[in-house]
Amino acid sequence: KSNYELCKIIASKIAEGKVVGWFQGRAETGPRALGNRSIFANATKRENLKRVNLIKERESWRPLAPAIAEEDFRDIVESEIYSPYMLMAFQVKENWKEKIPAVVHVDGSCRPQSVSETQNEMLHTGLKRYEKLSGVPVFLNTSFNLKHEPIVNSPKDAISTFLNSDMNALIIGDFLVAKELFLG
């Protein structure tokens, strides 16, 4: 599939309420999943905070982060700077707190990633495609791993983690693997 087709697929899967493993390109370096080794879900559904934490076998209270298209970043969070490495927390603007409840912490903040087209073209395109479907240029984003495991680093790791979790779909390279294709 073309990159554009994969971006349409991830946007539609997130809009359908699916939790999607995403394994693309080279692994990131640093303490955060920045969109090449990520689990994505719909940030507009409050229950996805609990759902994704259950998938990852984490405590239900642990916060999850938003990936936000860079050009929409300052409209959503109180910040004069971008945050491409998801290292800083910002207050979510009042009119967005109820729109993206799965990624807003109890104090009204979030630890967002601003995603530019030059930083990660596929993720940015996926966010903008999702915005066309939902009006929201935000994915819930967390690292692609389960409890007590390192972040996935190989296609074998990605497939194993996907199969051993309750994720609905995996987009790996040019391929889509969806459990509903096999389970009905």
Short mmCIF file of N, CA and C in Angstrom, two decimals:
data_model
loop_
_atom_site.label_atom_id
_atom_site.label_comp_id
_atom_site.label_asym_id
_atom_site.label_seq_id
_atom_site.Cartn_x
_atom_site.Cartn_y
_atom_site.Cartn_z
N LYS A 1 0.84 -1.18 0.00
CA LYS A 1 0.00 0.00 0.00
C LYS A 1 0.88 1.24 0.00
N SER A 2 0.36 2.33 -0.56
CA SER A 2 1.10 3.58 -0.53
C SER A 2 1.00 4.18 0.87
N ASN A 3 1.93 5.08 1.18
CA ASN A 3 1.88 5.77 2.47
C ASN A 3 0.55 6.47 2.65
N TYR A 4 0.03 7.06 1.58
CA TYR A 4 -1.24 7.78 1.65
C TYR A 4 -2.37 6.82 2.03
N GLU A 5 -2.37 5.62 1.45
CA GLU A 5 -3.39 4.63 1.79
C GLU A 5 -3.28 4.19 3.25
N LEU A 6 -2.04 4.00 3.73
CA LEU A 6 -1.86 3.63 5.13
C LEU A 6 -2.37 4.73 6.07
N CYS A 7 -2.18 5.98 5.68
CA CYS A 7 -2.65 7.10 6.49
C CYS A 7 -4.18 7.15 6.50
N LYS A 8 -4.80 6.83 5.39
CA LYS A 8 -6.26 6.74 5.36
C LYS A 8 -6.75 5.60 6.24
N ILE A 9 -6.03 4.49 6.22
CA ILE A 9 -6.42 3.32 7.02
C ILE A 9 -6.32 3.63 8.50
N ILE A 10 -5.19 4.22 8.93
CA ILE A 10 -5.06 4.49 10.37
C ILE A 10 -6.13 5.47 10.81
N ALA A 11 -6.39 6.49 10.01
CA ALA A 11 -7.43 7.48 10.36
C ALA A 11 -8.80 6.80 10.49
N SER A 12 -9.12 5.92 9.56
CA SER A 12 -10.43 5.27 9.62
C SER A 12 -10.52 4.28 10.78
N LYS A 13 -9.44 3.56 11.07
CA LYS A 13 -9.43 2.62 12.20
C LYS A 13 -9.61 3.37 13.53
N ILE A 14 -8.92 4.48 13.68
CA ILE A 14 -9.06 5.28 14.91
C ILE A 14 -10.48 5.83 15.00
N ALA A 15 -11.02 6.31 13.89
CA ALA A 15 -12.40 6.82 13.87
C ALA A 15 -13.41 5.73 14.23
N GLU A 16 -13.12 4.49 13.86
CA GLU A 16 -13.99 3.35 14.17
C GLU A 16 -13.86 2.91 15.63
N GLY A 17 -12.94 3.51 16.36
CA GLY A 17 -12.75 3.14 17.76
C GLY A 17 -11.75 2.02 17.99
N LYS A 18 -10.96 1.72 16.99
CA LYS A 18 -9.97 0.64 17.11
C LYS A 18 -8.71 1.14 17.81
N VAL A 19 -8.01 0.22 18.45
CA VAL A 19 -6.69 0.49 19.02
C VAL A 19 -5.69 -0.15 18.07
N VAL A 20 -4.74 0.66 17.60
CA VAL A 20 -3.87 0.25 16.49
C VAL A 20 -2.40 0.32 16.89
N GLY A 21 -1.69 -0.79 16.68
CA GLY A 21 -0.24 -0.79 16.78
C GLY A 21 0.33 -0.25 15.48
N TRP A 22 1.36 0.57 15.58
CA TRP A 22 1.94 1.26 14.42
C TRP A 22 3.44 1.06 14.45
N PHE A 23 3.97 0.37 13.45
CA PHE A 23 5.40 0.07 13.37
C PHE A 23 5.87 0.54 12.00
N GLN A 24 6.57 1.67 11.98
CA GLN A 24 6.99 2.27 10.71
C GLN A 24 8.43 2.77 10.81
N GLY A 25 9.16 2.59 9.74
CA GLY A 25 10.49 3.20 9.62
C GLY A 25 11.44 2.83 10.75
N ARG A 26 12.34 3.77 11.02
CA ARG A 26 13.37 3.57 12.03
C ARG A 26 12.82 3.86 13.42
N ALA A 27 13.36 3.17 14.40
CA ALA A 27 12.96 3.39 15.80
C ALA A 27 13.43 4.77 16.26
N GLU A 28 12.64 5.37 17.14
CA GLU A 28 13.02 6.65 17.72
C GLU A 28 14.09 6.43 18.78
N THR A 29 14.79 7.49 19.09
CA THR A 29 15.75 7.48 20.18
C THR A 29 15.23 8.41 21.25
N GLY A 30 15.24 7.98 22.48
CA GLY A 30 14.80 8.82 23.58
C GLY A 30 13.75 8.14 24.43
N PRO A 31 13.20 8.87 25.40
CA PRO A 31 12.30 8.27 26.38
C PRO A 31 10.85 8.13 25.95
N ARG A 32 10.47 8.56 24.76
CA ARG A 32 9.07 8.57 24.36
C ARG A 32 8.86 7.90 23.00
N ALA A 33 7.65 7.39 22.80
CA ALA A 33 7.22 6.89 21.49
C ALA A 33 6.78 8.09 20.67
N LEU A 34 7.42 8.33 19.56
CA LEU A 34 7.17 9.54 18.78
C LEU A 34 6.51 9.25 17.45
N GLY A 35 5.86 8.11 17.33
CA GLY A 35 5.07 7.86 16.14
C GLY A 35 5.61 6.84 15.17
N ASN A 36 6.70 6.19 15.49
CA ASN A 36 7.17 5.08 14.65
C ASN A 36 6.99 3.74 15.35
N ARG A 37 6.94 3.74 16.68
CA ARG A 37 6.69 2.55 17.49
C ARG A 37 5.64 2.94 18.52
N SER A 38 4.40 3.02 18.07
CA SER A 38 3.33 3.56 18.92
C SER A 38 2.10 2.68 18.91
N ILE A 39 1.31 2.84 19.95
CA ILE A 39 -0.06 2.36 19.99
C ILE A 39 -0.92 3.61 19.95
N PHE A 40 -1.84 3.66 18.97
CA PHE A 40 -2.72 4.81 18.80
C PHE A 40 -4.17 4.43 19.08
N ALA A 41 -4.91 5.40 19.60
CA ALA A 41 -6.34 5.21 19.83
C ALA A 41 -7.02 6.57 19.74
N ASN A 42 -8.34 6.55 19.84
CA ASN A 42 -9.16 7.75 19.74
C ASN A 42 -9.11 8.52 21.05
N ALA A 43 -8.55 9.72 21.02
CA ALA A 43 -8.42 10.56 22.22
C ALA A 43 -9.75 11.17 22.65
N THR A 44 -10.77 11.12 21.78
CA THR A 44 -12.05 11.74 22.12
C THR A 44 -12.92 10.85 23.00
N LYS A 45 -12.52 9.62 23.18
CA LYS A 45 -13.28 8.66 23.99
C LYS A 45 -12.59 8.47 25.34
N ARG A 46 -13.19 9.02 26.39
CA ARG A 46 -12.61 8.95 27.74
C ARG A 46 -12.23 7.52 28.13
N GLU A 47 -13.06 6.54 27.73
CA GLU A 47 -12.82 5.15 28.12
C GLU A 47 -11.54 4.58 27.51
N ASN A 48 -10.97 5.25 26.50
CA ASN A 48 -9.73 4.74 25.91
C ASN A 48 -8.53 4.88 26.84
N LEU A 49 -8.59 5.78 27.81
CA LEU A 49 -7.52 5.85 28.81
C LEU A 49 -7.44 4.51 29.54
N LYS A 50 -8.56 4.05 30.05
CA LYS A 50 -8.59 2.76 30.76
C LYS A 50 -8.32 1.60 29.80
N ARG A 51 -8.94 1.66 28.63
CA ARG A 51 -8.80 0.56 27.66
C ARG A 51 -7.34 0.34 27.24
N VAL A 52 -6.65 1.42 26.91
CA VAL A 52 -5.25 1.29 26.46
C VAL A 52 -4.36 0.89 27.63
N ASN A 53 -4.62 1.43 28.82
CA ASN A 53 -3.84 1.00 29.98
C ASN A 53 -4.05 -0.49 30.27
N LEU A 54 -5.27 -1.00 30.07
CA LEU A 54 -5.51 -2.44 30.22
C LEU A 54 -4.74 -3.24 29.18
N ILE A 55 -4.75 -2.78 27.94
CA ILE A 55 -4.00 -3.46 26.88
C ILE A 55 -2.52 -3.53 27.23
N LYS A 56 -2.00 -2.43 27.76
CA LYS A 56 -0.57 -2.38 28.11
C LYS A 56 -0.28 -2.98 29.48
N GLU A 57 -1.35 -3.39 30.20
CA GLU A 57 -1.22 -3.97 31.53
C GLU A 57 -0.61 -2.98 32.52
N ARG A 58 -1.05 -1.71 32.42
CA ARG A 58 -0.59 -0.65 33.30
C ARG A 58 -1.71 -0.27 34.27
N GLU A 59 -1.35 0.45 35.30
CA GLU A 59 -2.34 0.95 36.24
C GLU A 59 -3.31 1.87 35.51
N SER A 60 -4.59 1.79 35.88
CA SER A 60 -5.63 2.54 35.16
C SER A 60 -5.49 4.05 35.30
N TRP A 61 -4.80 4.52 36.32
CA TRP A 61 -4.67 5.96 36.55
C TRP A 61 -3.53 6.59 35.75
N ARG A 62 -2.69 5.78 35.14
CA ARG A 62 -1.52 6.34 34.44
C ARG A 62 -1.94 7.11 33.21
N PRO A 63 -1.46 8.33 33.05
CA PRO A 63 -1.89 9.16 31.92
C PRO A 63 -1.28 8.70 30.60
N LEU A 64 -1.97 9.03 29.53
CA LEU A 64 -1.50 8.78 28.18
C LEU A 64 -1.39 10.12 27.46
N ALA A 65 -0.65 10.15 26.40
CA ALA A 65 -0.30 11.42 25.76
C ALA A 65 -0.98 11.60 24.41
N PRO A 66 -1.16 12.85 24.00
CA PRO A 66 -1.68 13.12 22.67
C PRO A 66 -0.56 13.40 21.66
N ALA A 67 -0.75 12.90 20.46
CA ALA A 67 0.04 13.34 19.30
C ALA A 67 -0.87 14.32 18.57
N ILE A 68 -0.37 15.52 18.32
CA ILE A 68 -1.19 16.60 17.76
C ILE A 68 -0.49 17.16 16.52
N ALA A 69 -1.24 17.33 15.43
CA ALA A 69 -0.68 17.96 14.23
C ALA A 69 -0.14 19.34 14.62
N GLU A 70 1.09 19.62 14.24
CA GLU A 70 1.78 20.84 14.68
C GLU A 70 0.99 22.12 14.42
N GLU A 71 0.36 22.23 13.26
CA GLU A 71 -0.35 23.47 12.94
C GLU A 71 -1.58 23.69 13.82
N ASP A 72 -2.01 22.67 14.54
CA ASP A 72 -3.16 22.77 15.45
C ASP A 72 -2.73 22.81 16.91
N PHE A 73 -1.45 22.61 17.17
CA PHE A 73 -0.92 22.44 18.52
C PHE A 73 -1.28 23.60 19.45
N ARG A 74 -0.99 24.82 19.02
CA ARG A 74 -1.22 26.00 19.87
C ARG A 74 -2.70 26.32 20.06
N ASP A 75 -3.55 25.77 19.21
CA ASP A 75 -5.00 25.93 19.41
C ASP A 75 -5.51 25.01 20.51
N ILE A 76 -4.76 23.94 20.79
CA ILE A 76 -5.22 22.90 21.71
C ILE A 76 -4.59 23.03 23.09
N VAL A 77 -3.31 23.38 23.14
CA VAL A 77 -2.61 23.51 24.43
C VAL A 77 -2.10 24.93 24.64
N GLU A 78 -1.92 25.28 25.91
CA GLU A 78 -1.38 26.59 26.29
C GLU A 78 0.14 26.54 26.14
N SER A 79 0.63 26.92 24.97
CA SER A 79 2.06 26.88 24.73
C SER A 79 2.44 27.83 23.60
N GLU A 80 3.57 28.46 23.77
CA GLU A 80 4.13 29.30 22.71
C GLU A 80 5.20 28.56 21.92
N ILE A 81 5.55 27.36 22.38
CA ILE A 81 6.57 26.56 21.70
C ILE A 81 5.98 25.20 21.32
N TYR A 82 6.61 24.53 20.39
CA TYR A 82 6.21 23.19 20.02
C TYR A 82 6.90 22.17 20.92
N SER A 83 6.43 20.95 20.89
CA SER A 83 6.97 19.89 21.75
C SER A 83 7.11 18.60 20.93
N PRO A 84 8.06 18.55 20.00
CA PRO A 84 8.17 17.38 19.13
C PRO A 84 8.66 16.11 19.83
N TYR A 85 9.24 16.25 21.03
CA TYR A 85 9.79 15.08 21.71
C TYR A 85 8.98 14.65 22.93
N MET A 86 7.81 15.28 23.14
CA MET A 86 6.89 14.88 24.20
C MET A 86 7.57 14.90 25.57
N LEU A 87 8.33 15.95 25.85
CA LEU A 87 9.07 16.04 27.10
C LEU A 87 8.48 17.04 28.09
N MET A 88 7.54 17.86 27.65
CA MET A 88 6.99 18.91 28.51
C MET A 88 5.49 18.74 28.66
N ALA A 89 4.98 19.20 29.80
CA ALA A 89 3.53 19.19 30.02
C ALA A 89 3.00 20.60 29.85
N PHE A 90 1.80 20.70 29.31
CA PHE A 90 1.12 21.98 29.10
C PHE A 90 -0.34 21.83 29.51
N GLN A 91 -0.96 22.93 29.87
CA GLN A 91 -2.39 22.94 30.14
C GLN A 91 -3.14 22.82 28.82
N VAL A 92 -4.20 22.03 28.84
CA VAL A 92 -5.07 21.90 27.67
C VAL A 92 -6.04 23.07 27.73
N LYS A 93 -6.26 23.71 26.58
CA LYS A 93 -7.20 24.83 26.54
C LYS A 93 -8.60 24.35 26.90
N GLU A 94 -9.32 25.21 27.58
CA GLU A 94 -10.63 24.84 28.15
C GLU A 94 -11.56 24.21 27.11
N ASN A 95 -11.62 24.79 25.91
CA ASN A 95 -12.55 24.29 24.89
C ASN A 95 -12.12 22.94 24.31
N TRP A 96 -10.94 22.44 24.65
CA TRP A 96 -10.47 21.14 24.17
C TRP A 96 -10.52 20.04 25.23
N LYS A 97 -10.64 20.40 26.49
CA LYS A 97 -10.59 19.39 27.56
C LYS A 97 -11.65 18.31 27.38
N GLU A 98 -12.85 18.68 27.02
CA GLU A 98 -13.91 17.68 26.82
C GLU A 98 -13.84 17.02 25.45
N LYS A 99 -13.10 17.61 24.52
CA LYS A 99 -12.98 17.01 23.19
C LYS A 99 -11.99 15.86 23.16
N ILE A 100 -10.97 15.92 24.03
CA ILE A 100 -9.92 14.88 24.04
C ILE A 100 -9.69 14.35 25.46
N PRO A 101 -10.72 13.86 26.12
CA PRO A 101 -10.61 13.50 27.54
C PRO A 101 -9.67 12.33 27.83
N ALA A 102 -9.40 11.47 26.88
CA ALA A 102 -8.53 10.31 27.14
C ALA A 102 -7.08 10.71 27.35
N VAL A 103 -6.71 11.95 26.98
CA VAL A 103 -5.31 12.38 27.11
C VAL A 103 -5.14 13.60 28.01
N VAL A 104 -6.20 14.00 28.69
CA VAL A 104 -6.12 15.14 29.61
C VAL A 104 -5.97 14.58 31.03
N HIS A 105 -4.91 15.00 31.71
CA HIS A 105 -4.65 14.55 33.08
C HIS A 105 -5.64 15.20 34.04
N VAL A 106 -5.70 14.70 35.27
CA VAL A 106 -6.66 15.21 36.25
C VAL A 106 -6.48 16.69 36.55
N ASP A 107 -5.28 17.22 36.34
CA ASP A 107 -5.03 18.64 36.59
C ASP A 107 -5.26 19.51 35.35
N GLY A 108 -5.80 18.92 34.28
CA GLY A 108 -6.08 19.67 33.06
C GLY A 108 -4.91 19.81 32.12
N SER A 109 -3.83 19.11 32.41
CA SER A 109 -2.64 19.19 31.56
C SER A 109 -2.54 17.95 30.67
N CYS A 110 -1.55 17.99 29.79
CA CYS A 110 -1.19 16.81 29.00
C CYS A 110 0.29 16.92 28.69
N ARG A 111 0.89 15.82 28.25
CA ARG A 111 2.28 15.80 27.81
C ARG A 111 2.27 15.50 26.31
N PRO A 112 2.06 16.54 25.50
CA PRO A 112 1.80 16.31 24.08
C PRO A 112 3.05 16.20 23.23
N GLN A 113 2.82 15.64 22.05
CA GLN A 113 3.82 15.66 20.98
C GLN A 113 3.24 16.48 19.85
N SER A 114 3.97 17.51 19.43
CA SER A 114 3.59 18.23 18.22
C SER A 114 4.23 17.50 17.05
N VAL A 115 3.44 17.21 16.02
CA VAL A 115 3.91 16.41 14.89
C VAL A 115 3.87 17.27 13.63
N SER A 116 5.04 17.53 13.08
CA SER A 116 5.11 18.29 11.84
C SER A 116 5.26 17.34 10.66
N GLU A 117 4.97 17.86 9.49
CA GLU A 117 5.11 17.06 8.27
C GLU A 117 6.56 16.66 8.04
N THR A 118 7.50 17.55 8.38
CA THR A 118 8.92 17.22 8.16
C THR A 118 9.44 16.24 9.20
N GLN A 119 8.89 16.27 10.39
CA GLN A 119 9.33 15.37 11.45
C GLN A 119 8.87 13.93 11.19
N ASN A 120 7.58 13.77 10.85
CA ASN A 120 7.02 12.44 10.63
C ASN A 120 5.85 12.58 9.66
N GLU A 121 6.16 12.51 8.38
CA GLU A 121 5.16 12.76 7.34
C GLU A 121 3.96 11.82 7.43
N MET A 122 4.22 10.53 7.68
CA MET A 122 3.11 9.59 7.72
C MET A 122 2.18 9.85 8.90
N LEU A 123 2.74 10.07 10.09
CA LEU A 123 1.90 10.35 11.25
C LEU A 123 1.15 11.66 11.06
N HIS A 124 1.82 12.67 10.57
CA HIS A 124 1.17 13.96 10.33
C HIS A 124 0.01 13.79 9.35
N THR A 125 0.23 13.08 8.27
CA THR A 125 -0.82 12.85 7.29
C THR A 125 -1.98 12.07 7.90
N GLY A 126 -1.66 11.07 8.72
CA GLY A 126 -2.71 10.31 9.40
C GLY A 126 -3.54 11.20 10.32
N LEU A 127 -2.88 12.09 11.05
CA LEU A 127 -3.60 13.03 11.94
C LEU A 127 -4.52 13.94 11.14
N LYS A 128 -4.03 14.45 10.02
CA LYS A 128 -4.85 15.37 9.21
C LYS A 128 -5.99 14.62 8.52
N ARG A 129 -5.78 13.37 8.13
CA ARG A 129 -6.88 12.56 7.58
C ARG A 129 -7.93 12.29 8.66
N TYR A 130 -7.47 12.01 9.87
CA TYR A 130 -8.38 11.79 10.97
C TYR A 130 -9.17 13.06 11.30
N GLU A 131 -8.52 14.20 11.20
CA GLU A 131 -9.22 15.46 11.44
C GLU A 131 -10.36 15.65 10.44
N LYS A 132 -10.16 15.23 9.20
CA LYS A 132 -11.24 15.33 8.20
C LYS A 132 -12.43 14.45 8.58
N LEU A 133 -12.17 13.33 9.24
CA LEU A 133 -13.24 12.42 9.65
C LEU A 133 -13.92 12.85 10.95
N SER A 134 -13.15 13.44 11.87
CA SER A 134 -13.63 13.67 13.23
C SER A 134 -13.65 15.12 13.68
N GLY A 135 -12.90 15.97 12.99
CA GLY A 135 -12.74 17.35 13.45
C GLY A 135 -11.65 17.52 14.49
N VAL A 136 -10.93 16.44 14.78
CA VAL A 136 -9.92 16.45 15.85
C VAL A 136 -8.57 15.95 15.29
N PRO A 137 -7.53 16.80 15.29
CA PRO A 137 -6.22 16.39 14.76
C PRO A 137 -5.32 15.78 15.84
N VAL A 138 -5.89 14.85 16.64
CA VAL A 138 -5.20 14.31 17.80
C VAL A 138 -5.42 12.80 17.86
N PHE A 139 -4.33 12.05 18.11
CA PHE A 139 -4.41 10.64 18.46
C PHE A 139 -3.94 10.47 19.90
N LEU A 140 -4.53 9.55 20.64
CA LEU A 140 -3.91 9.08 21.86
C LEU A 140 -2.69 8.30 21.41
N ASN A 141 -1.53 8.55 22.01
CA ASN A 141 -0.27 7.93 21.59
C ASN A 141 0.46 7.41 22.82
N THR A 142 0.83 6.15 22.76
CA THR A 142 1.68 5.58 23.81
C THR A 142 2.66 4.60 23.16
N SER A 143 3.66 4.22 23.92
CA SER A 143 4.70 3.35 23.37
C SER A 143 4.15 1.97 23.03
N PHE A 144 4.70 1.39 22.00
CA PHE A 144 4.30 0.07 21.51
C PHE A 144 5.05 -0.99 22.30
N ASN A 145 4.51 -1.32 23.45
CA ASN A 145 5.05 -2.38 24.30
C ASN A 145 4.00 -2.73 25.35
N LEU A 146 4.21 -3.84 26.01
CA LEU A 146 3.35 -4.26 27.11
C LEU A 146 4.16 -4.18 28.40
N LYS A 147 3.49 -4.41 29.52
CA LYS A 147 4.11 -4.30 30.83
C LYS A 147 5.41 -5.11 30.91
N HIS A 148 6.43 -4.50 31.47
CA HIS A 148 7.72 -5.14 31.71
C HIS A 148 8.43 -5.55 30.42
N GLU A 149 8.07 -4.94 29.29
CA GLU A 149 8.75 -5.22 28.03
C GLU A 149 9.34 -3.93 27.49
N PRO A 150 10.46 -4.03 26.79
CA PRO A 150 10.97 -2.84 26.11
C PRO A 150 10.08 -2.50 24.92
N ILE A 151 10.22 -1.32 24.41
CA ILE A 151 9.47 -0.93 23.22
C ILE A 151 9.82 -1.89 22.08
N VAL A 152 8.84 -2.21 21.25
CA VAL A 152 9.11 -3.15 20.16
C VAL A 152 10.21 -2.60 19.26
N ASN A 153 11.08 -3.48 18.81
CA ASN A 153 12.21 -3.03 18.01
C ASN A 153 12.33 -3.75 16.68
N SER A 154 11.58 -4.82 16.51
CA SER A 154 11.68 -5.59 15.26
C SER A 154 10.26 -5.94 14.81
N PRO A 155 10.11 -6.29 13.54
CA PRO A 155 8.79 -6.76 13.09
C PRO A 155 8.29 -7.95 13.92
N LYS A 156 9.19 -8.85 14.28
CA LYS A 156 8.81 -10.00 15.11
C LYS A 156 8.25 -9.54 16.45
N ASP A 157 8.92 -8.56 17.10
CA ASP A 157 8.42 -8.00 18.37
C ASP A 157 7.03 -7.39 18.18
N ALA A 158 6.86 -6.65 17.10
CA ALA A 158 5.58 -5.97 16.85
C ALA A 158 4.45 -6.98 16.69
N ILE A 159 4.69 -8.01 15.91
CA ILE A 159 3.66 -9.03 15.68
C ILE A 159 3.36 -9.79 16.97
N SER A 160 4.38 -10.15 17.72
CA SER A 160 4.19 -10.86 18.98
C SER A 160 3.39 -10.01 19.98
N THR A 161 3.75 -8.75 20.12
CA THR A 161 3.04 -7.86 21.04
C THR A 161 1.60 -7.68 20.61
N PHE A 162 1.37 -7.51 19.32
CA PHE A 162 0.02 -7.38 18.79
C PHE A 162 -0.81 -8.63 19.10
N LEU A 163 -0.26 -9.80 18.83
CA LEU A 163 -1.00 -11.04 19.03
C LEU A 163 -1.26 -11.34 20.50
N ASN A 164 -0.39 -10.83 21.38
CA ASN A 164 -0.53 -11.08 22.82
C ASN A 164 -1.22 -9.95 23.55
N SER A 165 -1.98 -9.15 22.82
CA SER A 165 -2.69 -8.02 23.43
C SER A 165 -4.10 -7.95 22.85
N ASP A 166 -4.84 -6.99 23.35
CA ASP A 166 -6.19 -6.75 22.83
C ASP A 166 -6.24 -5.61 21.82
N MET A 167 -5.10 -5.30 21.19
CA MET A 167 -5.13 -4.33 20.10
C MET A 167 -5.98 -4.90 18.97
N ASN A 168 -6.64 -4.02 18.22
CA ASN A 168 -7.51 -4.46 17.13
C ASN A 168 -6.77 -4.63 15.81
N ALA A 169 -5.75 -3.83 15.60
CA ALA A 169 -5.07 -3.84 14.30
C ALA A 169 -3.60 -3.49 14.48
N LEU A 170 -2.83 -3.88 13.50
CA LEU A 170 -1.41 -3.57 13.44
C LEU A 170 -1.11 -3.10 12.02
N ILE A 171 -0.51 -1.93 11.93
CA ILE A 171 -0.01 -1.45 10.64
C ILE A 171 1.50 -1.49 10.74
N ILE A 172 2.07 -2.39 9.95
CA ILE A 172 3.51 -2.64 10.01
C ILE A 172 4.07 -2.54 8.60
N GLY A 173 4.94 -1.56 8.39
CA GLY A 173 5.43 -1.32 7.04
C GLY A 173 4.25 -1.03 6.13
N ASP A 174 4.13 -1.79 5.05
CA ASP A 174 3.04 -1.61 4.08
C ASP A 174 1.84 -2.52 4.33
N PHE A 175 1.79 -3.16 5.50
CA PHE A 175 0.78 -4.17 5.73
C PHE A 175 -0.16 -3.81 6.88
N LEU A 176 -1.42 -4.20 6.73
CA LEU A 176 -2.42 -4.09 7.77
C LEU A 176 -2.78 -5.50 8.22
N VAL A 177 -2.70 -5.73 9.52
CA VAL A 177 -3.17 -6.98 10.11
C VAL A 177 -4.26 -6.57 11.09
N ALA A 178 -5.46 -7.12 10.91
CA ALA A 178 -6.59 -6.78 11.77
C ALA A 178 -7.20 -8.05 12.30
N LYS A 179 -7.39 -8.13 13.59
CA LYS A 179 -7.96 -9.33 14.19
C LYS A 179 -9.36 -9.61 13.70
N GLU A 180 -10.14 -8.57 13.39
CA GLU A 180 -11.51 -8.80 12.92
C GLU A 180 -11.53 -9.49 11.55
N LEU A 181 -10.46 -9.40 10.80
CA LEU A 181 -10.39 -10.12 9.53
C LEU A 181 -10.45 -11.63 9.76
N PHE A 182 -9.94 -12.04 10.90
CA PHE A 182 -9.87 -13.47 11.20
C PHE A 182 -10.96 -13.93 12.16
N LEU A 183 -11.42 -13.01 13.00
CA LEU A 183 -12.36 -13.38 14.05
C LEU A 183 -13.80 -13.01 13.72
N GLY A 184 -14.02 -12.32 12.64
CA GLY A 184 -15.38 -11.95 12.24
C GLY A 184 -15.84 -10.65 12.78
#
